[in-house]
mmCIF file of C-alpha atoms and ligand atoms in Angstrom:
data_model
loop_
_atom_site.group_PDB
_atom_site.id
_atom_site.type_symbol
_atom_site.label_atom_id
_atom_site.label_comp_id
_atom_site.label_asym_id
_atom_site.label_seq_id
_atom_site.Cartn_x
_atom_site.Cartn_y
_atom_site.Cartn_z
ATOM 1 C CA MET A 245 8.500 -24.591 12.749
ATOM 2 C CA PRO A 246 6.702 -21.310 11.927
ATOM 3 C CA LYS A 247 8.699 -18.385 12.329
ATOM 4 C CA ARG A 248 7.497 -15.967 15.006
ATOM 5 C CA LEU A 249 7.892 -12.271 15.495
ATOM 6 C CA PRO A 250 9.839 -11.927 18.911
ATOM 7 C CA ILE A 251 7.183 -9.446 19.930
ATOM 8 C CA GLU A 252 3.457 -9.467 20.751
ATOM 9 C CA LEU A 253 1.250 -7.873 18.441
ATOM 10 C CA PRO A 254 -0.867 -5.082 20.171
ATOM 11 C CA ASP A 255 -4.745 -5.007 19.931
ATOM 12 C CA HIS A 256 -6.335 -5.208 16.851
ATOM 13 C CA LEU A 257 -9.489 -5.911 14.731
ATOM 14 C CA SER A 258 -9.879 -8.898 12.616
ATOM 15 C CA LEU A 259 -11.188 -7.268 9.262
ATOM 16 C CA ALA A 260 -9.091 -8.903 6.431
ATOM 17 C CA ASN A 261 -9.332 -12.362 5.165
ATOM 18 C CA LEU A 262 -5.958 -13.715 6.229
ATOM 19 C CA PRO A 263 -3.607 -15.291 5.195
ATOM 20 C CA THR A 264 -3.886 -14.092 1.619
ATOM 21 C CA PRO A 265 -2.671 -16.383 -0.991
ATOM 22 C CA LEU A 266 0.787 -16.527 -2.320
ATOM 23 C CA GLN A 267 0.966 -17.400 -6.074
ATOM 24 C CA PRO A 268 3.937 -17.892 -8.495
ATOM 25 C CA LEU A 269 3.573 -15.807 -11.864
ATOM 26 C CA ASP A 270 5.296 -18.435 -14.033
ATOM 27 C CA ARG A 271 4.493 -17.080 -17.295
ATOM 28 C CA ILE A 272 5.612 -13.663 -16.294
ATOM 29 C CA SER A 273 9.030 -15.119 -14.850
ATOM 30 C CA GLU A 274 9.579 -17.169 -17.986
ATOM 31 C CA ARG A 275 9.074 -13.854 -20.360
ATOM 32 C CA TYR A 276 10.724 -11.112 -18.333
ATOM 33 C CA SER A 277 12.875 -12.811 -15.574
ATOM 34 C CA LEU A 278 14.325 -16.385 -16.302
ATOM 35 C CA PRO A 279 15.917 -15.401 -19.657
ATOM 36 C CA SER A 280 18.330 -13.072 -17.772
ATOM 37 C CA ARG A 281 19.087 -15.273 -14.985
ATOM 38 C CA GLY A 282 16.409 -13.719 -12.697
ATOM 39 C CA PRO A 283 14.321 -15.116 -9.990
ATOM 40 C CA ARG A 284 10.731 -16.893 -10.299
ATOM 41 C CA ILE A 285 8.337 -14.146 -9.355
ATOM 42 C CA TRP A 286 5.579 -14.815 -6.888
ATOM 43 C CA VAL A 287 2.761 -12.399 -5.883
ATOM 44 C CA LYS A 288 1.223 -12.156 -2.262
ATOM 45 C CA ARG A 289 -2.471 -11.306 -2.955
ATOM 46 C CA ASP A 290 -3.223 -8.545 -0.780
ATOM 47 C CA ASP A 291 -5.645 -7.359 -3.136
ATOM 48 C CA LEU A 292 -7.794 -9.968 -1.544
ATOM 49 C CA THR A 293 -7.601 -8.895 1.836
ATOM 50 C CA GLU A 294 -11.613 -8.301 1.460
ATOM 51 C CA SER A 295 -13.967 -7.340 -1.482
ATOM 52 C CA GLY A 296 -14.702 -3.465 -0.925
ATOM 53 C CA MET A 297 -12.068 -2.818 1.499
ATOM 54 C CA SER A 298 -9.418 -4.793 -0.540
ATOM 55 C CA GLY A 299 -5.659 -3.834 -0.545
ATOM 56 C CA ASN A 300 -2.802 -3.172 1.781
ATOM 57 C CA LYS A 301 -4.884 -0.279 3.842
ATOM 58 C CA LEU A 302 -6.963 -3.050 5.640
ATOM 59 C CA ARG A 303 -4.088 -4.613 7.236
ATOM 60 C CA LYS A 304 -3.120 -1.212 8.756
ATOM 61 C CA LEU A 305 -6.679 -0.163 9.636
ATOM 62 C CA GLU A 306 -6.956 -3.117 11.887
ATOM 63 C CA PHE A 307 -4.394 -2.117 13.986
ATOM 64 C CA VAL A 308 -5.385 1.983 13.825
ATOM 65 C CA MET A 309 -9.195 0.874 14.421
ATOM 66 C CA ALA A 310 -8.166 -0.833 17.649
ATOM 67 C CA LYS A 311 -6.804 2.674 18.752
ATOM 68 C CA ALA A 312 -9.774 4.458 17.386
ATOM 69 C CA GLN A 313 -12.301 2.307 19.160
ATOM 70 C CA GLY A 314 -10.131 2.207 22.253
ATOM 71 C CA SER A 315 -10.417 5.963 22.287
ATOM 72 C CA GLY A 316 -14.151 5.873 22.143
ATOM 73 C CA ALA A 317 -14.338 7.770 18.958
ATOM 74 C CA ASN A 318 -17.532 7.309 16.657
ATOM 75 C CA VAL A 319 -16.309 9.327 13.690
ATOM 76 C CA LEU A 320 -13.281 8.713 11.621
ATOM 77 C CA ILE A 321 -11.481 11.608 9.693
ATOM 78 C CA THR A 322 -8.718 10.848 7.375
ATOM 79 C CA CYS A 323 -7.435 12.087 3.905
ATOM 80 C CA GLY A 324 -6.373 11.448 0.434
ATOM 81 C CA GLY A 325 -6.807 11.978 -3.368
ATOM 82 C CA ILE A 326 -9.909 11.884 -4.930
ATOM 83 C CA GLN A 327 -9.310 8.112 -6.004
ATOM 84 C CA SER A 328 -7.847 7.384 -2.749
ATOM 85 C CA ASN A 329 -7.709 3.493 -1.968
ATOM 86 C CA HIS A 330 -7.118 4.365 1.754
ATOM 87 C CA CYS A 331 -10.034 6.583 2.059
ATOM 88 C CA ARG A 332 -12.402 4.128 0.307
ATOM 89 C CA ALA A 333 -11.087 1.388 2.547
ATOM 90 C CA THR A 334 -11.898 3.588 5.547
ATOM 91 C CA ALA A 335 -15.025 4.484 4.478
ATOM 92 C CA LEU A 336 -16.299 0.906 4.330
ATOM 93 C CA VAL A 337 -14.574 -0.166 7.548
ATOM 94 C CA GLY A 338 -16.390 2.740 9.172
ATOM 95 C CA ALA A 339 -19.574 1.526 7.754
ATOM 96 C CA ARG A 340 -18.858 -1.973 8.862
ATOM 97 C CA LEU A 341 -18.372 -0.737 12.372
ATOM 98 C CA GLY A 342 -21.119 1.499 12.536
ATOM 99 C CA MET A 343 -19.135 4.934 12.703
ATOM 100 C CA LYS A 344 -19.266 8.266 10.797
ATOM 101 C CA VAL A 345 -16.809 8.797 8.134
ATOM 102 C CA GLN A 346 -15.192 12.229 7.009
ATOM 103 C CA LEU A 347 -12.947 12.328 4.090
ATOM 104 C CA ILE A 348 -10.746 15.094 3.190
ATOM 105 C CA LEU A 349 -9.946 14.724 -0.611
ATOM 106 C CA ARG A 350 -7.285 16.275 -2.630
ATOM 107 C CA GLY A 351 -7.832 17.397 -6.175
ATOM 108 C CA LYS A 352 -10.680 18.758 -8.325
ATOM 109 C CA ASP A 353 -14.307 17.583 -7.901
ATOM 110 C CA PRO A 354 -14.779 15.158 -11.042
ATOM 111 C CA GLY A 355 -18.356 15.927 -10.924
ATOM 112 C CA GLU A 356 -19.337 12.349 -11.409
ATOM 113 C CA LEU A 357 -19.224 9.369 -9.381
ATOM 114 C CA ASP A 358 -16.597 6.610 -10.525
ATOM 115 C CA GLY A 359 -14.050 4.093 -8.865
ATOM 116 C CA ASN A 360 -13.312 4.559 -5.250
ATOM 117 C CA LEU A 361 -15.213 7.698 -5.174
ATOM 118 C CA LEU A 362 -18.436 6.201 -6.098
ATOM 119 C CA LEU A 363 -17.486 3.549 -3.154
ATOM 120 C CA ASP A 364 -16.675 6.338 -0.645
ATOM 121 C CA LYS A 365 -20.275 7.544 -1.521
ATOM 122 C CA LEU A 366 -21.859 4.014 -1.263
ATOM 123 C CA ALA A 367 -20.440 3.604 2.077
ATOM 124 C CA GLY A 368 -22.044 6.861 3.313
ATOM 125 C CA ALA A 369 -18.789 8.853 4.014
ATOM 126 C CA GLU A 370 -19.002 12.797 4.116
ATOM 127 C CA VAL A 371 -16.464 14.081 1.324
ATOM 128 C CA ALA A 372 -14.844 17.536 1.279
ATOM 129 C CA VAL A 373 -12.859 18.114 -1.715
ATOM 130 C CA TYR A 374 -9.844 20.910 -1.788
ATOM 131 C CA PRO A 375 -7.531 21.932 -4.534
ATOM 132 C CA ASP A 376 -4.260 20.689 -4.650
ATOM 133 C CA GLU A 377 -2.740 23.859 -3.345
ATOM 134 C CA GLU A 378 -4.938 24.277 -0.373
ATOM 135 C CA TYR A 379 -4.867 20.829 0.471
ATOM 136 C CA SER A 380 -1.120 20.697 0.559
ATOM 137 C CA ARG A 381 -0.536 24.007 2.570
ATOM 138 C CA ASP A 382 -3.398 23.479 4.955
ATOM 139 C CA LEU A 383 -3.847 19.777 5.605
ATOM 140 C CA GLU A 384 -3.254 20.271 9.254
ATOM 141 C CA GLN A 385 -5.688 22.709 9.652
ATOM 142 C CA LEU A 386 -8.377 20.869 7.672
ATOM 143 C CA PHE A 387 -7.883 18.014 10.059
ATOM 144 C CA GLU A 388 -8.415 20.560 13.030
ATOM 145 C CA LYS A 389 -11.556 22.168 11.456
ATOM 146 C CA TRP A 390 -13.240 18.988 10.797
ATOM 147 C CA SER A 391 -12.649 17.664 14.362
ATOM 148 C CA GLU A 392 -14.132 20.894 15.771
ATOM 149 C CA VAL A 393 -17.103 20.604 13.551
ATOM 150 C CA TYR A 394 -17.683 16.959 14.726
ATOM 151 C CA GLN A 395 -16.941 17.796 18.310
ATOM 152 C CA SER A 396 -19.438 20.806 18.164
ATOM 153 C CA HIS A 397 -22.309 18.500 17.602
ATOM 154 C CA GLY A 398 -21.030 15.999 20.187
ATOM 155 C CA ASP A 399 -19.164 13.689 18.350
ATOM 156 C CA LYS A 400 -15.999 12.310 18.900
ATOM 157 C CA PRO A 401 -13.521 12.013 16.112
ATOM 158 C CA PHE A 402 -10.397 10.131 15.618
ATOM 159 C CA CYS A 403 -8.027 11.523 12.833
ATOM 160 C CA ILE A 404 -6.169 9.020 10.703
ATOM 161 C CA PRO A 405 -2.851 10.157 8.781
ATOM 162 C CA THR A 406 -2.288 9.816 5.114
ATOM 163 C CA GLY A 407 -2.461 6.023 3.878
ATOM 164 C CA ALA A 408 -2.611 5.018 7.876
ATOM 165 C CA SER A 409 1.063 5.364 7.606
ATOM 166 C CA ASP A 410 2.323 5.884 11.157
ATOM 167 C CA GLY A 411 3.556 4.121 14.271
ATOM 168 C CA HIS A 412 0.395 2.411 14.791
ATOM 169 C CA GLY A 413 -0.359 1.580 11.157
ATOM 170 C CA ILE A 414 3.053 -0.240 10.373
ATOM 171 C CA TRP A 415 2.098 -3.007 12.536
ATOM 172 C CA GLY A 416 -0.095 -4.085 9.795
ATOM 173 C CA TYR A 417 2.840 -4.918 7.738
ATOM 174 C CA ILE A 418 5.025 -5.986 10.453
ATOM 175 C CA SER A 419 2.346 -8.873 11.035
ATOM 176 C CA ALA A 420 1.999 -9.391 7.437
ATOM 177 C CA SER A 421 6.001 -10.043 7.237
ATOM 178 C CA GLU A 422 5.534 -12.980 9.661
ATOM 179 C CA GLU A 423 2.604 -14.327 7.489
ATOM 180 C CA LEU A 424 4.608 -14.005 4.198
ATOM 181 C CA ILE A 425 7.465 -15.511 5.464
ATOM 182 C CA ASN A 426 5.732 -18.774 6.648
ATOM 183 C CA ASP A 427 3.567 -18.843 3.335
ATOM 184 C CA CYS A 428 7.188 -18.924 1.352
ATOM 185 C CA ALA A 429 8.203 -21.544 3.744
ATOM 186 C CA GLU A 430 5.203 -23.787 2.846
ATOM 187 C CA GLN A 431 6.604 -23.399 -0.732
ATOM 188 C CA ARG A 432 10.184 -24.366 0.429
ATOM 189 C CA PHE A 433 11.929 -21.025 -0.097
ATOM 190 C CA GLU A 434 12.925 -17.756 1.988
ATOM 191 C CA PRO A 435 12.644 -14.648 -0.387
ATOM 192 C CA SER A 436 15.799 -12.904 -1.343
ATOM 193 C CA HIS A 437 13.813 -10.006 -2.238
ATOM 194 C CA ILE A 438 10.293 -8.538 -1.472
ATOM 195 C CA VAL A 439 8.953 -5.710 -3.762
ATOM 196 C CA CYS A 440 6.246 -3.292 -3.270
ATOM 197 C CA ALA A 441 4.683 -0.017 -4.401
ATOM 198 C CA THR A 442 5.521 2.734 -2.059
ATOM 199 C CA GLY A 443 3.356 5.763 -1.473
ATOM 200 C CA SER A 444 3.231 7.016 1.849
ATOM 201 C CA GLY A 445 5.696 4.512 2.985
ATOM 202 C CA GLY A 446 3.897 2.572 5.858
ATOM 203 C CA THR A 447 3.700 -0.853 3.798
ATOM 204 C CA GLN A 448 7.368 -0.597 3.040
ATOM 205 C CA ALA A 449 8.176 0.480 6.752
ATOM 206 C CA GLY A 450 6.317 -2.361 8.044
ATOM 207 C CA LEU A 451 7.822 -5.002 5.751
ATOM 208 C CA THR A 452 11.469 -3.703 6.350
ATOM 209 C CA LEU A 453 10.830 -3.671 9.976
ATOM 210 C CA GLY A 454 9.158 -7.238 10.112
ATOM 211 C CA CYS A 455 11.995 -8.756 8.176
ATOM 212 C CA HIS A 456 14.495 -7.312 10.362
ATOM 213 C CA LEU A 457 12.611 -8.531 13.539
ATOM 214 C CA LEU A 458 12.331 -11.842 11.919
ATOM 215 C CA GLY A 459 16.138 -12.045 11.742
ATOM 216 C CA LEU A 460 15.806 -12.441 7.902
ATOM 217 C CA GLN A 461 18.373 -11.232 5.250
ATOM 218 C CA THR A 462 15.444 -10.392 2.795
ATOM 219 C CA ARG A 463 15.953 -7.183 1.031
ATOM 220 C CA VAL A 464 12.740 -5.138 0.931
ATOM 221 C CA THR A 465 12.549 -2.618 -2.220
ATOM 222 C CA GLY A 466 9.763 -0.078 -2.311
ATOM 223 C CA TYR A 467 9.232 1.247 -5.874
ATOM 224 C CA ALA A 468 8.158 4.726 -5.355
ATOM 225 C CA VAL A 469 5.063 6.070 -7.344
ATOM 226 C CA CYS A 470 5.057 9.828 -6.500
ATOM 227 C CA GLN A 471 7.756 10.844 -3.861
ATOM 228 C CA ASN A 472 11.331 10.800 -4.376
ATOM 229 C CA SER A 473 13.792 8.706 -2.617
ATOM 230 C CA ALA A 474 15.202 11.197 -0.233
ATOM 231 C CA TYR A 475 11.438 12.075 0.920
ATOM 232 C CA LEU A 476 10.759 8.554 1.490
ATOM 233 C CA GLN A 477 13.923 7.690 3.412
ATOM 234 C CA LYS A 478 12.926 10.092 5.809
ATOM 235 C CA LYS A 479 9.147 9.424 6.216
ATOM 236 C CA ILE A 480 9.833 5.542 6.440
ATOM 237 C CA ARG A 481 12.487 6.361 9.358
ATOM 238 C CA GLU A 482 9.958 8.517 10.908
ATOM 239 C CA ASP A 483 7.157 5.977 11.061
ATOM 240 C CA ILE A 484 9.626 3.300 12.247
ATOM 241 C CA ALA A 485 10.770 5.715 15.077
ATOM 242 C CA HIS A 486 7.192 6.493 15.986
ATOM 243 C CA TRP A 487 6.704 2.887 16.161
ATOM 244 C CA MET A 488 9.851 2.336 18.709
ATOM 245 C CA GLU A 489 8.448 5.389 20.693
ATOM 246 C CA LEU A 490 5.136 3.785 20.997
ATOM 247 C CA THR A 491 6.235 0.378 21.725
ATOM 248 C CA GLY A 492 9.346 1.269 23.753
ATOM 249 C CA ASN A 493 11.470 -0.866 21.583
ATOM 250 C CA PRO A 494 14.888 0.642 20.986
ATOM 251 C CA LEU A 495 16.354 -0.270 17.647
ATOM 252 C CA ASP A 496 19.530 0.966 15.794
ATOM 253 C CA LEU A 497 18.028 2.629 12.673
ATOM 254 C CA ASN A 498 21.357 2.827 11.017
ATOM 255 C CA PHE A 499 21.368 -1.056 10.779
ATOM 256 C CA LEU A 500 18.166 -1.007 8.877
ATOM 257 C CA SER A 501 18.316 -0.633 4.938
ATOM 258 C CA VAL A 502 15.534 1.302 3.429
ATOM 259 C CA LEU A 503 15.671 0.349 -0.313
ATOM 260 C CA ILE A 504 13.904 2.843 -2.737
ATOM 261 C CA ASN A 505 13.828 2.708 -6.438
ATOM 262 C CA ASP A 506 12.334 6.138 -7.789
ATOM 263 C CA ASP A 507 13.155 5.732 -11.510
ATOM 264 C CA TYR A 508 9.680 4.508 -12.105
ATOM 265 C CA ARG A 509 7.264 7.461 -10.853
ATOM 266 C CA GLY A 510 6.634 8.797 -14.488
ATOM 267 C CA PRO A 511 4.996 12.332 -14.702
ATOM 268 C CA GLY A 512 3.520 12.374 -10.922
ATOM 269 C CA TYR A 513 0.915 10.781 -8.667
ATOM 270 C CA GLY A 514 -1.768 9.344 -10.795
ATOM 271 C CA LEU A 515 -0.304 9.936 -13.987
ATOM 272 C CA ALA A 516 1.344 7.101 -15.833
ATOM 273 C CA GLY A 517 2.884 6.621 -19.314
ATOM 274 C CA VAL A 518 1.674 4.254 -21.949
ATOM 275 C CA GLU A 519 4.116 1.485 -20.837
ATOM 276 C CA VAL A 520 2.205 1.106 -17.606
ATOM 277 C CA TYR A 521 -1.210 0.408 -18.916
ATOM 278 C CA GLN A 522 0.329 -2.165 -21.271
ATOM 279 C CA THR A 523 1.887 -3.849 -18.140
ATOM 280 C CA ILE A 524 -1.561 -3.981 -16.663
ATOM 281 C CA GLU A 525 -2.924 -5.298 -19.888
ATOM 282 C CA GLU A 526 -0.370 -7.913 -20.151
ATOM 283 C CA LEU A 527 -0.685 -9.104 -16.580
ATOM 284 C CA ALA A 528 -4.374 -9.593 -16.790
ATOM 285 C CA ARG A 529 -4.141 -11.451 -19.989
ATOM 286 C CA LEU A 530 -1.227 -13.419 -19.034
ATOM 287 C CA GLU A 531 -1.730 -14.254 -15.334
ATOM 288 C CA GLY A 532 -5.492 -12.926 -14.692
ATOM 289 C CA ILE A 533 -4.422 -10.482 -12.242
ATOM 290 C CA LEU A 534 -5.550 -6.918 -12.041
ATOM 291 C CA LEU A 535 -3.070 -4.257 -11.239
ATOM 292 C CA ASP A 536 -4.086 -0.532 -10.820
ATOM 293 C CA PRO A 537 -2.495 2.340 -12.714
ATOM 294 C CA VAL A 538 -1.581 4.472 -9.549
ATOM 295 C CA TYR A 539 0.511 2.040 -7.665
ATOM 296 C CA THR A 540 0.977 -1.718 -8.489
ATOM 297 C CA GLY A 541 0.979 -1.092 -12.316
ATOM 298 C CA LYS A 542 3.644 1.423 -12.108
ATOM 299 C CA ALA A 543 5.643 -0.596 -9.679
ATOM 300 C CA PHE A 544 5.381 -4.011 -11.450
ATOM 301 C CA HIS A 545 6.246 -1.874 -14.708
ATOM 302 C CA GLY A 546 9.302 -0.816 -12.919
ATOM 303 C CA LEU A 547 10.334 -4.313 -11.604
ATOM 304 C CA LEU A 548 9.955 -5.882 -15.061
ATOM 305 C CA GLN A 549 12.441 -3.173 -16.371
ATOM 306 C CA GLU A 550 14.941 -4.069 -13.576
ATOM 307 C CA LEU A 551 14.623 -7.821 -14.184
ATOM 308 C CA GLN A 552 15.160 -7.590 -18.086
ATOM 309 C CA GLN A 553 18.131 -5.238 -17.294
ATOM 310 C CA GLY A 554 19.750 -8.265 -15.341
ATOM 311 C CA ASN A 555 19.431 -6.247 -12.128
ATOM 312 C CA TYR A 556 18.095 -9.438 -10.196
ATOM 313 C CA GLN A 557 20.488 -11.818 -11.681
ATOM 314 C CA GLY A 558 21.432 -14.971 -9.500
ATOM 315 C CA VAL A 559 18.246 -14.287 -7.242
ATOM 316 C CA ASP A 560 16.214 -17.370 -6.523
ATOM 317 C CA ASN A 561 12.806 -16.025 -5.705
ATOM 318 C CA LEU A 562 11.065 -12.642 -5.451
ATOM 319 C CA VAL A 563 7.855 -11.856 -3.986
ATOM 320 C CA PHE A 564 5.592 -8.731 -5.265
ATOM 321 C CA ILE A 565 3.259 -7.702 -2.755
ATOM 322 C CA HIS A 566 -0.198 -6.826 -4.353
ATOM 323 C CA THR A 567 -1.513 -4.086 -2.634
ATOM 324 C CA GLY A 568 -4.790 -3.842 -4.487
ATOM 325 C CA GLY A 569 -6.304 -0.645 -6.234
ATOM 326 C CA GLN A 570 -7.978 -2.385 -8.857
ATOM 327 C CA PHE A 571 -11.219 0.176 -8.473
ATOM 328 C CA ALA A 572 -8.853 2.824 -9.961
ATOM 329 C CA LEU A 573 -8.797 0.985 -13.269
ATOM 330 C CA PHE A 574 -12.598 2.312 -14.095
ATOM 331 C CA PRO A 575 -11.603 6.229 -14.054
ATOM 332 C CA HIS A 576 -8.812 5.352 -16.190
ATOM 333 C CA ARG A 577 -10.853 3.487 -18.734
ATOM 334 C CA ASN A 578 -9.481 5.897 -21.769
ATOM 335 C CA HIS A 579 -6.125 5.112 -21.119
ATOM 336 C CA PHE A 580 -6.079 1.164 -22.308
ATOM 337 C CA PHE A 581 -5.313 -0.169 -25.526
ATOM 338 C CA LEU A 582 -3.594 2.696 -27.079
ATOM 339 C CA THR A 583 -0.343 2.233 -28.856
ATOM 340 C CA VAL A 584 2.996 4.069 -28.739
ATOM 341 C CA GLU A 585 3.159 6.658 -31.613
HETATM 342 C C1 PLP Z 198 -1.821 3.032 -0.744
HETATM 343 C C2 PLP Z 198 -1.224 1.745 -1.784
HETATM 344 C C3 PLP Z 198 0.208 1.652 -1.800
HETATM 345 C C4 PLP Z 198 1.143 2.274 -0.988
HETATM 346 O O1 PLP Z 198 1.244 1.905 0.286
HETATM 347 P P1 PLP Z 198 1.886 2.872 1.261
HETATM 348 O O2 PLP Z 198 2.026 2.145 2.416
HETATM 349 O O3 PLP Z 198 1.052 4.303 1.359
HETATM 350 O O4 PLP Z 198 3.651 3.388 0.759
HETATM 351 C C5 PLP Z 198 0.406 0.625 -2.662
HETATM 352 N N1 PLP Z 198 -0.719 0.146 -3.442
HETATM 353 C C6 PLP Z 198 -2.038 0.426 -3.343
HETATM 354 C C7 PLP Z 198 -3.086 -0.198 -4.223
HETATM 355 C C8 PLP Z 198 -2.263 1.512 -2.351
HETATM 356 O O5 PLP Z 198 -3.675 1.760 -2.248
#
């Protein structure tokens, strides 16, 4: 009997190719996990949700876009880093649905089109770039400003927060939890652990809440790529609280464990040490899987360290969620095949 969430999904669009595959990584498990009595490692291929729209953001956008369309909007406004996967997915989703897209990007205009930024432009999105400091200080005002610009031309904008992580967006991974548990059941196991890269927190919030609603003992751990554990604890609980408010579903948040490992963030968002690039090289060579240097490579590198330290001893099966991000490999081309001094 397939396991079912005890709650109806709200309206959502069908944009992703679901279910995504669940695959064992046996060469990686043999090298890094089994010698320290660790689990068999599996990967949930959410990098295959779509081609250009690939990755975790598409699952969240399926729910957020139903809201946007319901509101009668014809313009999407969202934000992120210059190489944001979320912005690229939104740009392409907008094009697919015949909507305009305005991106508010953080950083320095690189002067050339590469990786996700190239795809934003190909999708016809309008791009406005702001220096780090101004972006962090004024993000709310920038959303207001751009909304007014479009309204003054008779358009109807809809704003999507960072990473589409809020009470609507987290439905994407509440729903994915049900899919994943049934993939695992087909392979005759229930995962003791689920691991993902955590940026804005919506993926982890959805998985944590989904597993809770499904009545599972599964532990969901987010490997932070940028923000620290204290920030993410608060953010993930806020997203879940927002979801409770929207759905009128009361839950006692004290019983929900939000597990975050922030030991592998490295020098900062989008910055990684040589070891992360080496992990990406190894996974490509050993398993034919492309990780990215901003999210999945960092998280997977952290996971391999923890496995080797014996921190998952006695665990049977662990599922790593591959949240996508492969287009960021290209702007990072100069960081590969370097050796440690
Ligand atoms: C956005 C992103 C994440 C993090 O997801 P959040 O829901 O923001 O925590 C992980 N991996 C990739 C490739 C992403 O683009």
